[in-house]
XYZ file of N, CA and C in Angstrom:
237
model
N 0.819 -1.190 0.000
C 0.000 0.000 0.000
C 0.872 1.267 0.000
N 1.998 1.190 0.651
C 2.862 2.369 0.699
C 3.462 2.666 -0.666
N 3.764 1.631 -1.421
C 4.361 1.825 -2.738
C 3.339 2.270 -3.783
N 2.111 1.786 -3.667
C 1.091 2.105 -4.667
C -0.255 2.338 -3.976
N -0.497 3.541 -3.470
C -1.710 3.828 -2.697
C -3.014 3.804 -3.506
N -2.937 3.695 -4.813
C -4.170 3.667 -5.604
C -5.008 2.413 -5.326
N -4.390 1.388 -4.733
C -5.113 0.163 -4.412
C -5.795 0.202 -3.047
N -5.631 1.258 -2.320
C -6.229 1.375 -0.985
C -7.755 1.246 -1.015
N -8.463 1.892 -1.935
C -9.926 1.714 -1.964
C -10.351 0.264 -2.192
N -9.640 -0.448 -3.035
C -9.961 -1.851 -3.291
C -9.725 -2.671 -2.022
N -8.616 -2.430 -1.371
C -8.285 -3.134 -0.130
C -9.354 -2.875 0.921
N -9.753 -1.623 1.060
C -10.784 -1.270 2.039
C -12.104 -1.954 1.723
N -12.465 -1.989 0.452
C -13.714 -2.638 0.047
C -13.684 -4.137 0.373
N -12.586 -4.787 0.051
C -12.457 -6.230 0.316
C -12.515 -6.499 1.816
N -11.811 -5.703 2.600
C -11.818 -5.889 4.053
C -13.209 -5.674 4.641
N -13.917 -4.659 4.166
C -15.264 -4.402 4.675
C -16.224 -5.528 4.282
N -16.059 -6.066 3.091
C -16.896 -7.190 2.657
C -16.646 -8.418 3.530
N -15.384 -8.672 3.820
C -15.036 -9.817 4.671
C -15.566 -9.624 6.088
N -15.463 -8.428 6.605
C -15.975 -8.131 7.949
C -17.482 -8.300 7.988
N -18.163 -7.810 6.982
C -19.617 -7.938 6.913
C -20.040 -9.405 6.875
N -19.369 -10.210 6.063
C -19.689 -11.635 5.970
C -19.430 -12.344 7.293
N -18.346 -11.991 7.955
C -18.019 -12.603 9.248
C -19.060 -12.254 10.300
N -19.470 -11.003 10.333
C -20.478 -10.586 11.306
C -21.816 -11.266 11.048
N -22.170 -11.436 9.783
C -23.415 -12.126 9.453
C -23.366 -13.585 9.907
N -22.221 -14.232 9.717
C -22.080 -15.626 10.161
C -22.205 -15.743 11.669
N -21.582 -14.833 12.396
C -21.655 -14.860 13.861
C -23.082 -14.597 14.319
N -23.724 -13.623 13.700
C -25.111 -13.299 14.039
C -26.021 -14.492 13.786
N -25.862 -15.137 12.644
C -26.667 -16.315 12.326
C -26.423 -17.434 13.330
N -25.187 -17.619 13.716
C -24.853 -18.690 14.657
C -25.528 -18.469 16.005
N -25.650 -17.207 16.390
C -26.256 -16.881 17.684
C -27.778 -16.904 17.611
N -28.341 -16.355 16.546
C -29.780 -16.135 16.487
C -30.586 -17.274 15.868
N -29.970 -18.063 14.997
C -30.709 -19.115 14.302
C -30.483 -20.482 14.944
N -31.481 -21.338 14.787
C -31.323 -22.716 15.250
C -30.457 -23.463 14.239
N -29.909 -24.604 14.618
C -29.117 -25.383 13.654
C -29.904 -25.730 12.391
N -31.180 -26.022 12.544
C -31.998 -26.353 11.378
C -32.150 -25.126 10.465
N -32.358 -23.968 11.043
C -32.468 -22.739 10.251
C -31.139 -22.415 9.557
N -30.028 -22.648 10.265
C -28.710 -22.422 9.651
C -28.494 -23.355 8.473
N -28.927 -24.604 8.607
C -28.785 -25.571 7.520
C -29.642 -25.164 6.321
N -30.870 -24.755 6.578
C -31.742 -24.307 5.493
C -31.149 -23.097 4.782
N -30.577 -22.180 5.534
C -29.956 -21.002 4.929
C -28.742 -21.412 4.089
N -27.962 -22.346 4.600
C -26.809 -22.840 3.846
C -27.249 -23.443 2.522
N -28.295 -24.240 2.549
C -28.808 -24.853 1.325
C -29.308 -23.784 0.359
N -30.006 -22.796 0.890
C -30.557 -21.741 0.022
C -29.455 -20.914 -0.628
N -28.391 -20.656 0.109
C -27.333 -19.783 -0.406
C -26.248 -20.524 -1.177
N -25.921 -21.745 -0.745
C -24.804 -22.480 -1.357
C -25.144 -23.955 -1.480
N -26.126 -24.239 -2.309
C -26.596 -25.621 -2.426
C -25.498 -26.580 -2.868
N -24.632 -26.142 -3.759
C -23.607 -27.037 -4.294
C -22.593 -27.492 -3.243
N -22.435 -26.730 -2.183
C -21.466 -27.087 -1.140
C -21.876 -28.375 -0.421
N -23.175 -28.611 -0.332
C -23.679 -29.793 0.377
C -23.247 -31.072 -0.333
N -23.130 -31.013 -1.637
C -22.732 -32.193 -2.401
C -21.221 -32.367 -2.492
N -20.476 -31.295 -2.276
C -19.021 -31.359 -2.466
C -18.235 -31.532 -1.174
N -18.821 -31.151 -0.039
C -18.089 -31.146 1.232
C -18.593 -32.291 2.107
N -17.699 -33.023 2.751
C -18.127 -34.106 3.641
C -19.025 -33.604 4.777
N -19.943 -34.464 5.187
C -20.920 -34.100 6.215
C -20.279 -33.626 7.516
N -19.162 -34.215 7.885
C -18.550 -33.836 9.163
C -18.123 -32.370 9.155
N -17.737 -31.840 7.997
C -17.335 -30.432 7.913
C -18.548 -29.510 7.899
N -19.602 -29.954 7.240
C -20.837 -29.164 7.247
C -21.398 -29.106 8.657
N -21.394 -30.241 9.344
C -21.879 -30.284 10.720
C -21.051 -29.356 11.608
N -19.759 -29.390 11.454
C -18.884 -28.529 12.239
C -19.178 -27.058 11.960
N -19.387 -26.730 10.716
C -19.696 -25.355 10.334
C -21.012 -24.887 10.954
N -21.967 -25.802 11.100
C -23.263 -25.468 11.678
C -23.249 -25.544 13.200
N -22.190 -26.107 13.761
C -22.088 -26.220 15.216
C -22.855 -27.393 15.790
N -22.985 -28.452 14.994
C -23.682 -29.660 15.450
C -22.807 -30.877 15.156
N -23.230 -32.019 15.666
C -22.520 -33.260 15.364
C -23.040 -33.810 14.038
N -22.282 -34.697 13.395
C -22.780 -35.321 12.163
C -24.098 -36.072 12.364
N -24.285 -36.649 13.538
C -25.542 -37.353 13.835
C -26.696 -36.355 13.870
N -26.474 -35.203 14.512
C -27.514 -34.171 14.561
C -27.830 -33.639 13.170
N -26.807 -33.498 12.342
C -27.024 -33.047 10.969
C -27.908 -34.038 10.228
N -27.672 -35.310 10.436
C -28.491 -36.343 9.809
C -29.948 -36.222 10.265
N -30.162 -35.960 11.539
C -31.523 -35.784 12.062
C -32.188 -34.548 11.468
N -31.433 -33.485 11.342
C -31.965 -32.249 10.753
C -32.410 -32.521 9.321
N -31.577 -33.201 8.553
C -31.926 -33.525 7.163
C -33.186 -34.384 7.104
N -33.287 -35.345 8.010
C -34.445 -36.226 8.040
C -35.723 -35.438 8.337
N -35.639 -34.494 9.294
C -36.812 -33.666 9.629
C -37.222 -32.795 8.454
N -36.257 -32.240 7.748
C -36.563 -31.381 6.609
C -37.233 -32.174 5.501
N -36.723 -33.364 5.230
C -37.326 -34.211 4.195
C -38.737 -34.631 4.601
N -38.920 -34.952 5.878
C -40.221 -35.378 6.378
C -41.249 -34.252 6.294
N -40.795 -33.015 6.511
C -41.694 -31.863 6.511
C -42.191 -31.502 5.116
N -41.499 -31.941 4.087
C -41.901 -31.594 2.708
C -43.104 -32.313 2.314
């Protein structure tokens, strides 16, 4: 940045976007139930569910893989 300050606005924009995304994730983790977080994940990034192992998705949602399986079962049953 010191050598080429013209990139400062881009850097600031990227940092603010990352901060905003991080705050939204923290807010969702606090305010939403695990089932609501899973539904939001599916709505926003459906392809991730097919590409990432369940244990990582469960960890991201703050539940165990067994709980994730139960959540999926409830969602399918509710349809």
